[in-house]
XYZ file of C-alpha atoms in Angstrom:
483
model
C 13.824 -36.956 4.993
C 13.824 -33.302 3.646
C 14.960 -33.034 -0.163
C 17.175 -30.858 -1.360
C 17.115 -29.111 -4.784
C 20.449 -28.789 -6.116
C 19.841 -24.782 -6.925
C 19.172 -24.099 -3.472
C 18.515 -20.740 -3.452
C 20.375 -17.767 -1.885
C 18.445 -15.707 0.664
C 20.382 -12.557 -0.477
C 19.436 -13.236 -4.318
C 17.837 -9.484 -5.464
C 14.027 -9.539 -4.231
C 13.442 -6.153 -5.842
C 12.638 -4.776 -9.243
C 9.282 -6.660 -9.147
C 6.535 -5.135 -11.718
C 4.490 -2.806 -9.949
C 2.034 -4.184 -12.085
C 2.071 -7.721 -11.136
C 2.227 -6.920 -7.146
C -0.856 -4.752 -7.300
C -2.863 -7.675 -9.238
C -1.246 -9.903 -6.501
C -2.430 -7.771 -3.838
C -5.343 -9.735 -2.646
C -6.622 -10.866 1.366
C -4.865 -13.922 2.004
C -4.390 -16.245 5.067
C -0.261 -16.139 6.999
C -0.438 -19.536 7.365
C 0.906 -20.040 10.681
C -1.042 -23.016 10.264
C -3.428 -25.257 7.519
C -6.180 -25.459 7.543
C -5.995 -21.654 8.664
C -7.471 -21.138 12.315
C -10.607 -20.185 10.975
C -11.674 -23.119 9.918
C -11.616 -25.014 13.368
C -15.026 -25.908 14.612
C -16.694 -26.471 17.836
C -17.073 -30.036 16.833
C -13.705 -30.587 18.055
C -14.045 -31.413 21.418
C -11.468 -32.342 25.092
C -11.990 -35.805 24.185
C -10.655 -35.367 20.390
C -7.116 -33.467 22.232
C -7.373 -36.257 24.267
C -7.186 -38.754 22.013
C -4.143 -37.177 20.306
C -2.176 -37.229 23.356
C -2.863 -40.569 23.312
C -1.529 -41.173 20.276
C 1.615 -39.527 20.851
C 1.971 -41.547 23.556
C 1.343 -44.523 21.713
C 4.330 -43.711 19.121
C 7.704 -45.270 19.617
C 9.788 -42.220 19.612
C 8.384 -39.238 21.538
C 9.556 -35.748 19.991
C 10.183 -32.960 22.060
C 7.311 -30.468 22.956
C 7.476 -26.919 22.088
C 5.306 -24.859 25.024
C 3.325 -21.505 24.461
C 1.799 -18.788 27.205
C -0.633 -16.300 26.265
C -0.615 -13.258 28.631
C -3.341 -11.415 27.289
C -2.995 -8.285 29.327
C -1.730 -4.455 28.327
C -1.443 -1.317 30.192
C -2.495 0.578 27.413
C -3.831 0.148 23.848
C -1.795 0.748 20.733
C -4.393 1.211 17.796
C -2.850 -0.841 15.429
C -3.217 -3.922 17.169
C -5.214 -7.221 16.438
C -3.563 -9.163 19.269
C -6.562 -10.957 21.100
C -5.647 -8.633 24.278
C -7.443 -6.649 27.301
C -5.989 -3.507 28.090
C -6.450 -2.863 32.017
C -4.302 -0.742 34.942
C -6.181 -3.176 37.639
C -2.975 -5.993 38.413
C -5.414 -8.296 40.473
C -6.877 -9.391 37.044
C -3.342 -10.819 36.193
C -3.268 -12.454 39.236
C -6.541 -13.857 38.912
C -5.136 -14.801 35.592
C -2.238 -16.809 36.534
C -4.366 -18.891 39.116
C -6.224 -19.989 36.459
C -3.352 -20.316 33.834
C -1.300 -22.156 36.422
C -4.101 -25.149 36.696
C -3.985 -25.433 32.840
C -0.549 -25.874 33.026
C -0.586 -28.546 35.751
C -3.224 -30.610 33.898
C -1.291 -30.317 30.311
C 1.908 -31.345 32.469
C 0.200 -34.550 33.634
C -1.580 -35.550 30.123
C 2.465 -35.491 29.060
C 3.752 -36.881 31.828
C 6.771 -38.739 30.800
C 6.779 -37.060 27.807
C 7.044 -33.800 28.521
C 10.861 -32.763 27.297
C 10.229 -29.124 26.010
C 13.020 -27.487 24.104
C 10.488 -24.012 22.842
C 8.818 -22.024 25.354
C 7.176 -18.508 23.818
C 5.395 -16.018 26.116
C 3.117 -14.136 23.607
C 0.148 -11.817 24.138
C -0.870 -8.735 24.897
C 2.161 -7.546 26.977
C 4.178 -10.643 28.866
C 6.296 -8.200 31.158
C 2.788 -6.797 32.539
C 3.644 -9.409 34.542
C 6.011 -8.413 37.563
C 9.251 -9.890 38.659
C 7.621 -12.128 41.272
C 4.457 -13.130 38.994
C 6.982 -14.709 36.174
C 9.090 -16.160 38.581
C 6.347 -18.208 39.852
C 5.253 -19.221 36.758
C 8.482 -20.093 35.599
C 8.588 -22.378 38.365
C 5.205 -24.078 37.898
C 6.582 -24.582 34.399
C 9.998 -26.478 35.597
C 7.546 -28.643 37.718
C 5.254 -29.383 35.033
C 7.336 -29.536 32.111
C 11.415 -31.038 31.698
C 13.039 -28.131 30.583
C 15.748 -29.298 28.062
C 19.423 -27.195 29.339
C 19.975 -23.553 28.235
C 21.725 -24.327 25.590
C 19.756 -26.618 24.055
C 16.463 -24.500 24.576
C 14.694 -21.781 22.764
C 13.015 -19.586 25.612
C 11.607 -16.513 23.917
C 9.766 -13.516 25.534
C 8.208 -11.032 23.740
C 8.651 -7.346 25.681
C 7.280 -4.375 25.252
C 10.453 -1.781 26.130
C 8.315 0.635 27.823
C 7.342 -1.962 30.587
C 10.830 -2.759 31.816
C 14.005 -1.677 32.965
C 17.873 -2.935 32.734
C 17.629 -4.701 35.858
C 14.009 -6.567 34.817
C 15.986 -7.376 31.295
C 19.206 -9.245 33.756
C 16.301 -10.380 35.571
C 14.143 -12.471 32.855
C 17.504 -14.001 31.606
C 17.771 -15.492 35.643
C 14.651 -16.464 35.100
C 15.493 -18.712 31.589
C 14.445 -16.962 28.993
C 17.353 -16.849 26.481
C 15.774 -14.874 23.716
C 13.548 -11.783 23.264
C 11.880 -10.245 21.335
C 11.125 -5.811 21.431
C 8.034 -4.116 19.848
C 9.506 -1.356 18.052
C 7.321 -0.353 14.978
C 8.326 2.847 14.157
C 10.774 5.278 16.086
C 9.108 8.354 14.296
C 7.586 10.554 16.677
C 4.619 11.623 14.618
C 3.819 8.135 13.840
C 4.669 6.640 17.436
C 1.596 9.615 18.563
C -1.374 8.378 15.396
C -0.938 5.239 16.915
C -0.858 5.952 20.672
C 2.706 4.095 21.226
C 5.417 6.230 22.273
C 8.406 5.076 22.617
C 11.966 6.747 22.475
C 14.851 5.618 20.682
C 17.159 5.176 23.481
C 14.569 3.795 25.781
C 14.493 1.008 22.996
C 18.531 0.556 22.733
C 18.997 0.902 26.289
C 16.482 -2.371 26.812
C 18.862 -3.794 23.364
C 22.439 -3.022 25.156
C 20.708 -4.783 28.615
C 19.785 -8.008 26.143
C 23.545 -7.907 25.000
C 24.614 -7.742 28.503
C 22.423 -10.214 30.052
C 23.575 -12.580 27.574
C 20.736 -13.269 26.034
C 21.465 -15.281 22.646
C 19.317 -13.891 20.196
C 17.640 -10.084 20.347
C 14.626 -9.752 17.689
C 13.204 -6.318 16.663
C 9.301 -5.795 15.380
C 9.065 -3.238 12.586
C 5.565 -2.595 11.011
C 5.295 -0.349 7.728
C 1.894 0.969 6.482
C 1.250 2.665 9.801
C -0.799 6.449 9.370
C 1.501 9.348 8.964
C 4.681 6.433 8.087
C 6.236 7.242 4.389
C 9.703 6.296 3.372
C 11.683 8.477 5.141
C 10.292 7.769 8.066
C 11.223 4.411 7.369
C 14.473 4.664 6.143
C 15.365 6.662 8.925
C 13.965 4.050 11.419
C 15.929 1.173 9.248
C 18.794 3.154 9.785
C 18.779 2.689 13.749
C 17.389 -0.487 13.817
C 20.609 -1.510 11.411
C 22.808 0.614 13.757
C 21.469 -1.464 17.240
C 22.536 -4.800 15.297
C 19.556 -6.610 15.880
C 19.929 -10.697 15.363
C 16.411 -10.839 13.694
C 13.689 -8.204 12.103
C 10.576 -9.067 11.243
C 8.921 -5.670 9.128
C 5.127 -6.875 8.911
C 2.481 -5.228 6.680
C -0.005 -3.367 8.480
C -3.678 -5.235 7.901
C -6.184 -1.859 8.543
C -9.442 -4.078 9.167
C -11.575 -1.759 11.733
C -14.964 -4.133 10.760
C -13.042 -6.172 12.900
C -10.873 -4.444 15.339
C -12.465 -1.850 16.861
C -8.891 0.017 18.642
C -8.313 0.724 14.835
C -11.176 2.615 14.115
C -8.870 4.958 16.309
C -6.692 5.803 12.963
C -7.850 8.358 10.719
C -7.647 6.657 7.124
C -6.877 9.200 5.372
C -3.609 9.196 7.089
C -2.708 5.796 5.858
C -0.191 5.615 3.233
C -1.239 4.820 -0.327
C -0.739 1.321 -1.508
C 2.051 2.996 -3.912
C 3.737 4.194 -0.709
C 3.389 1.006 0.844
C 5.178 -1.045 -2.070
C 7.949 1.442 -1.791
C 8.359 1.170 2.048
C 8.399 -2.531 1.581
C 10.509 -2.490 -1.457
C 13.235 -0.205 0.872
C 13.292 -2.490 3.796
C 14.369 -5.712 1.173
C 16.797 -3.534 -0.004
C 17.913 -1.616 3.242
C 18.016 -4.804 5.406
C 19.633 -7.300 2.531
C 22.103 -4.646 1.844
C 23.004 -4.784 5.601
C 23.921 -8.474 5.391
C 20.425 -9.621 6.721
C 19.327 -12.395 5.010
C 15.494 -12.759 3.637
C 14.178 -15.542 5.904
C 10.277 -15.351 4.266
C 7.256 -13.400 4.284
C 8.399 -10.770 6.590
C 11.371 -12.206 8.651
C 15.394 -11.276 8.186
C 18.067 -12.944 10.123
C 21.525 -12.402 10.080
C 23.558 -15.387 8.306
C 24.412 -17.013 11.613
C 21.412 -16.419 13.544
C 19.162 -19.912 13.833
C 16.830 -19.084 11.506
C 19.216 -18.803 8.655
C 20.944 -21.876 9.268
C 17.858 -24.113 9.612
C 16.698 -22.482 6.654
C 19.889 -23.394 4.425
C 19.639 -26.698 6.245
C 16.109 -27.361 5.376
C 14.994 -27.252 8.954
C 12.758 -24.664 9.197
C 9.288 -24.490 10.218
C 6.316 -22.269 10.394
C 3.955 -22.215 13.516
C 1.596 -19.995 15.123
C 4.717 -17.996 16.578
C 6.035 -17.654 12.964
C 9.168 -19.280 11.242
C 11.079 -21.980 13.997
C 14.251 -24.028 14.302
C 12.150 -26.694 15.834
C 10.117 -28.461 13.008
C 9.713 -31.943 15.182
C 8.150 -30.586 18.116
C 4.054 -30.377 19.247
C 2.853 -27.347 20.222
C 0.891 -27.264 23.968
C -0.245 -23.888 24.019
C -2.107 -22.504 27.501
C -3.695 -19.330 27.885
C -6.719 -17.953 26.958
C -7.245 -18.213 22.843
C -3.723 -19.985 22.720
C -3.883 -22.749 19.954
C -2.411 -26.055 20.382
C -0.711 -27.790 17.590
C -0.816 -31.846 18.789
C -0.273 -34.806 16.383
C -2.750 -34.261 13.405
C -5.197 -31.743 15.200
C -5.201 -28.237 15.953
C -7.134 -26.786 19.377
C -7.762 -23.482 20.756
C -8.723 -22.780 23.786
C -11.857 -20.286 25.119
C -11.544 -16.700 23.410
C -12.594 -14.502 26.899
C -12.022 -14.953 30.024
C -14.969 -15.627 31.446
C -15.523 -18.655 29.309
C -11.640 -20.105 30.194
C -12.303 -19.572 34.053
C -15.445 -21.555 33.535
C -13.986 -24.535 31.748
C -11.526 -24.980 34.291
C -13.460 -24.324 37.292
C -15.310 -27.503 36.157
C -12.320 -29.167 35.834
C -11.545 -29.434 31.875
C -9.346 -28.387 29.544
C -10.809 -24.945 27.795
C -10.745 -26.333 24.836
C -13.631 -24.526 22.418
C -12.886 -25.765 18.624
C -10.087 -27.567 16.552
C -9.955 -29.413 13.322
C -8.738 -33.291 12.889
C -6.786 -33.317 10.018
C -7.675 -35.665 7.008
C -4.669 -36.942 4.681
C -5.651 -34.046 2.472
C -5.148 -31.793 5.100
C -1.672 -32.914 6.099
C -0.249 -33.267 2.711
C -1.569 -29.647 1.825
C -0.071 -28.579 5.578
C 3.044 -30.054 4.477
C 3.587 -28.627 0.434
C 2.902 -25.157 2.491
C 4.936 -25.365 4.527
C 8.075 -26.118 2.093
C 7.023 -23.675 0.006
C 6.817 -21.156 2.818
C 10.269 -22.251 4.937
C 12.463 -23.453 1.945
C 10.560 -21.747 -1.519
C 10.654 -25.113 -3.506
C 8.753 -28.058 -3.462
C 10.447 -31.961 -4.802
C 7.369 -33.481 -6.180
C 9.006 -36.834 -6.477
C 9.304 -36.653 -2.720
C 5.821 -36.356 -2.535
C 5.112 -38.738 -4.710
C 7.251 -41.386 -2.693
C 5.022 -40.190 0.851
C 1.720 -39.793 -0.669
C -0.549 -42.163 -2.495
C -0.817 -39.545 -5.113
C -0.028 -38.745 -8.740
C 0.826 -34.936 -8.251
C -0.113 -33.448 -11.538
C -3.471 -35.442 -11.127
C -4.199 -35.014 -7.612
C -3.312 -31.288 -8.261
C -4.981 -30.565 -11.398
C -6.488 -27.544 -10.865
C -3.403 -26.146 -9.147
C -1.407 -26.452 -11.962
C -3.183 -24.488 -13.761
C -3.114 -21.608 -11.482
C 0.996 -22.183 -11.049
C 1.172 -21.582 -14.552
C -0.089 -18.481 -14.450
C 2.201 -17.904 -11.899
C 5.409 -18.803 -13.663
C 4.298 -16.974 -16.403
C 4.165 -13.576 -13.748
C 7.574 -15.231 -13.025
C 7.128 -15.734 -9.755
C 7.447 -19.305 -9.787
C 9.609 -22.234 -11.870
C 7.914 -25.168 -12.438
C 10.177 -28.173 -13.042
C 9.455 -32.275 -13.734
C 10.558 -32.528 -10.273
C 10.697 -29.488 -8.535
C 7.942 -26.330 -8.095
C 10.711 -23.271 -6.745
C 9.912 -19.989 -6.123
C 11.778 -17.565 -7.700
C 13.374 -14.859 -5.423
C 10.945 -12.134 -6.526
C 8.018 -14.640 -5.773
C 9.326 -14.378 -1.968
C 7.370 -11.320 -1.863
C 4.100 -13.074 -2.708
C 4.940 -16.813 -0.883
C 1.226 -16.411 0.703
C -0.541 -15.788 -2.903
C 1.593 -18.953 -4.138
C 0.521 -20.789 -0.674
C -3.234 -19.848 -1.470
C -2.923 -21.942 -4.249
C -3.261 -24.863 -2.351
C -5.317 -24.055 0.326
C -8.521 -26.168 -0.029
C -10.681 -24.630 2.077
C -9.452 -21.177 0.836
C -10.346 -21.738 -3.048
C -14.094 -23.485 -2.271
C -15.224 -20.761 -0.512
C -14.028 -18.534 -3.100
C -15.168 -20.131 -5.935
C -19.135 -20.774 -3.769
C -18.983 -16.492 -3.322
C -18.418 -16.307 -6.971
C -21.177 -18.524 -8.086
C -23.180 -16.930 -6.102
C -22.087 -13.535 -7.076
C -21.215 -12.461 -3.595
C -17.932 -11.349 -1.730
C -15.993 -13.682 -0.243
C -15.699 -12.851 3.549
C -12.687 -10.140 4.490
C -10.943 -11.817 7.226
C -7.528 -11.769 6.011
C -5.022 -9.198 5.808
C -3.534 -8.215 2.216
C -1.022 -10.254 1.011
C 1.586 -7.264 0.325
């Protein structure tokens, strides 16, 4: 049962005025932790037979929770340069096609490992682009779904797509709702012109509210909007001005993420000229408005990146203590396993984490012999699950009852989590954190930095740091900065 600290806080407590100093020192690469152990630690040691066996298990279990179901459409008609999606860019529709033949026979054989246990109250369509799809393409899936999977009713569900406004029209908007999805989410990123052109997305205002005012009539229940700030040629203006209309359309959620510039490993941003990038200055101040733009606007600071206005879901499971974090970000839907098809899509099943083949040549294979394309995953040790679950308190709910852990856990926390302590000191004393005899809380300006706070914990994370250091190398730059 969830614990509840009796200071609870309030989502619209001030998260500004933090010392410029103290971000910049916190400023370091850090993981999002949509999941732990973080997805680059999975290994190709984790084979079918391991996802397998924790089906099995779930089956096994007296009380079967509900599933939570994920599609990764993978493919764009054109490239937008700030993008690290795992995507393929392509005007040639027969390779969706091709696609979906192949996606539909994953579908069928996760439908069967779960037959009879298959109630699914989350489906996301993620990618790339879902609406490259066409009218006819996602009705057919939809309906392989319904025959694989026990959809719970509308109103019960969470069916999310994510859209990219350029690729449909009012009637394709009315059309997806037919089709089940009851929430959606637009790509919006900027509406300045000059910044919509550095990174080859543009998109006009009113083709953007137009696709809103559609949502709103086809009675979807919850529109999101996806802002990103650090983007070349972006400054605070620019921002506020986009804020301003993005405000004005009424939006039930905004998520404002940090741009991660990382062209070692993304080759469509070696497309952006650096020195068109804002300063890191620039950046704190762009973040610093949208806290203060959106919160001022009655939006209510979910977490890392994510607003919500007071009645939306998210806000409500979050006061509840009910909220989750997954690989599609914050959810209402914290007892459900994630069955994620597609290729790349990661899987979230008992105490193990899958992911499936990374191209498509390697997904077609492994089901053209008949298996699951399963590539790598991680087992989780008790280690593993009790840091998974302190993470993900701290990131849904910013406090932590150690007594509660204490009661789950065959653990002394101070001793299990010597070393920790130490580093949350140093913490509190940034003030970013309280640290209580029963309670760790993050303060509201520590909201800003949840993922540094997270990092503390994060086994995996802090050995390979501290095995660079002794050997007086770098640790590896896979992660985006944490501000």
């Amino acid at each position: 049962m969830q614990v509840v600290h009796p200071s609870t806080l309030h989502p619209s407590a001030s998260l500004v005025g933090m010392n410029k100093s103290v971000l910049r020192k916190m400023d370091q690469r850090g993981p999002r932790y949509t999941s732990y152990p973080t997805a680059d630690r999975f290994t190709s040691d984790f084979a079918v037979t391991d996802y397998l066996h924790a089906v099995s298990d779930r089956r096994s279990m007296s009380a079967w929770r509900a599933l939570s179901l994920y599609l990764h459409i993978p493919f764009c008609d054109t490239i937008c340069y700030y993008c690290a999606c795992n995507k393929i860019v392509t005007k040639n529709r027969s390779k969706a096609a091709l696609y979906l033949s192949y996606l539909k026979r994953e579908i069928s054989m996760q439908g069967s490992l779960f037959s009879g246990m298959n109630q699914v109250e989350q489906l996301h369509f993620g990618g790339g682009t879902p609406t490259y799809l066409s009218d006819e393409q996602m009705g057919d899936l939809m309906e392989h779904i319904r025959r694989c999977f026990t959809l719970a009713p509308d109103h019960v569900g969470e069916y999310s797509i994510e859209i990219d406004p350029r690729t449909v029209s009012v009637q394709r908007v009315h059309k997806l709702r037919e089709q089940g999805f009851n929430r959606i989410s637009l790509g919006v990123q900027d509406f300045d012109p000059e910044v919509q052109q550095a990174v080859n997305r543009v998109q006009s205002e009113e083709q953007t509210l137009e696709i809103i005012r559609a949502a709103r009539d086809a009675g979807f229940r919850s529109v999101s909007v996806d802002l990103i700030y650090g983007l070349p040629k972006q400054n605070v203006m620019s921002m506020s001005r986009t804020l301003a209309k993005v405000v004005a359309a009424s939006p039930d959620r905004i998520a404002v993420y940090n741009y991660a510039h990382m062209p070692q490993l993304f080759k469509t941003q070696r497309q952006i000229k650096e020195e068109d990038l804002p300063s890191a200055d620039s950046k704190l101040d762009m973040l610093s408005l949208c806290i203060r733009h959106l919160t001022a606007a009655g939006y209510v600071y979910i977490g890392m990146d994510h607003f919500a206005k007071p009645t939306d879901d998210l806000a409500v499971a979050q006061q509840q203590g009910r909220l989750h974090r997954n690989f599609q970000g914050y959810s209402t839907h914290s007892e459900t396993d994630l069955v994620a098809c597609g290729v790349s899509a990661i899987s979230a099943v008992g105490g193990s984490y899958s992911q499936n083949e990374k191209t498509l040549d390697g997904y077609y294979a492994r089901l053209e012999n008949a298996t699951l394309p399963i590539a790598r995953g991680i087992q989780l040790g008790m280690d593993d699950v009790l840091r998974r679950l302190i993470i993900q308190r701290l990131m849904c709910n910013f406090e932590l009852s150690i007594n509660s852990l204490e009661i789950a856990y065959p653990i002394v926390f101070r001793e299990y989590f010597a070393a920790e302590m130490d580093k949350l000191k140093q913490l509190e004393e940034d003030g970013l954190i309280k640290i209580e005899p029963e309670w760790i809380t993050v303060e509201p300006k520590g909201r800003l930095l949840i993922r540094n706070i997270c990092m503390v914990f994060d086994r995996y994370l802090n050995q390979e740091r501290d095995k660079a250091a002794s050997e007086n190398k770098d640790a590896p730059q896979r992660y985006s900065q944490t501000v």
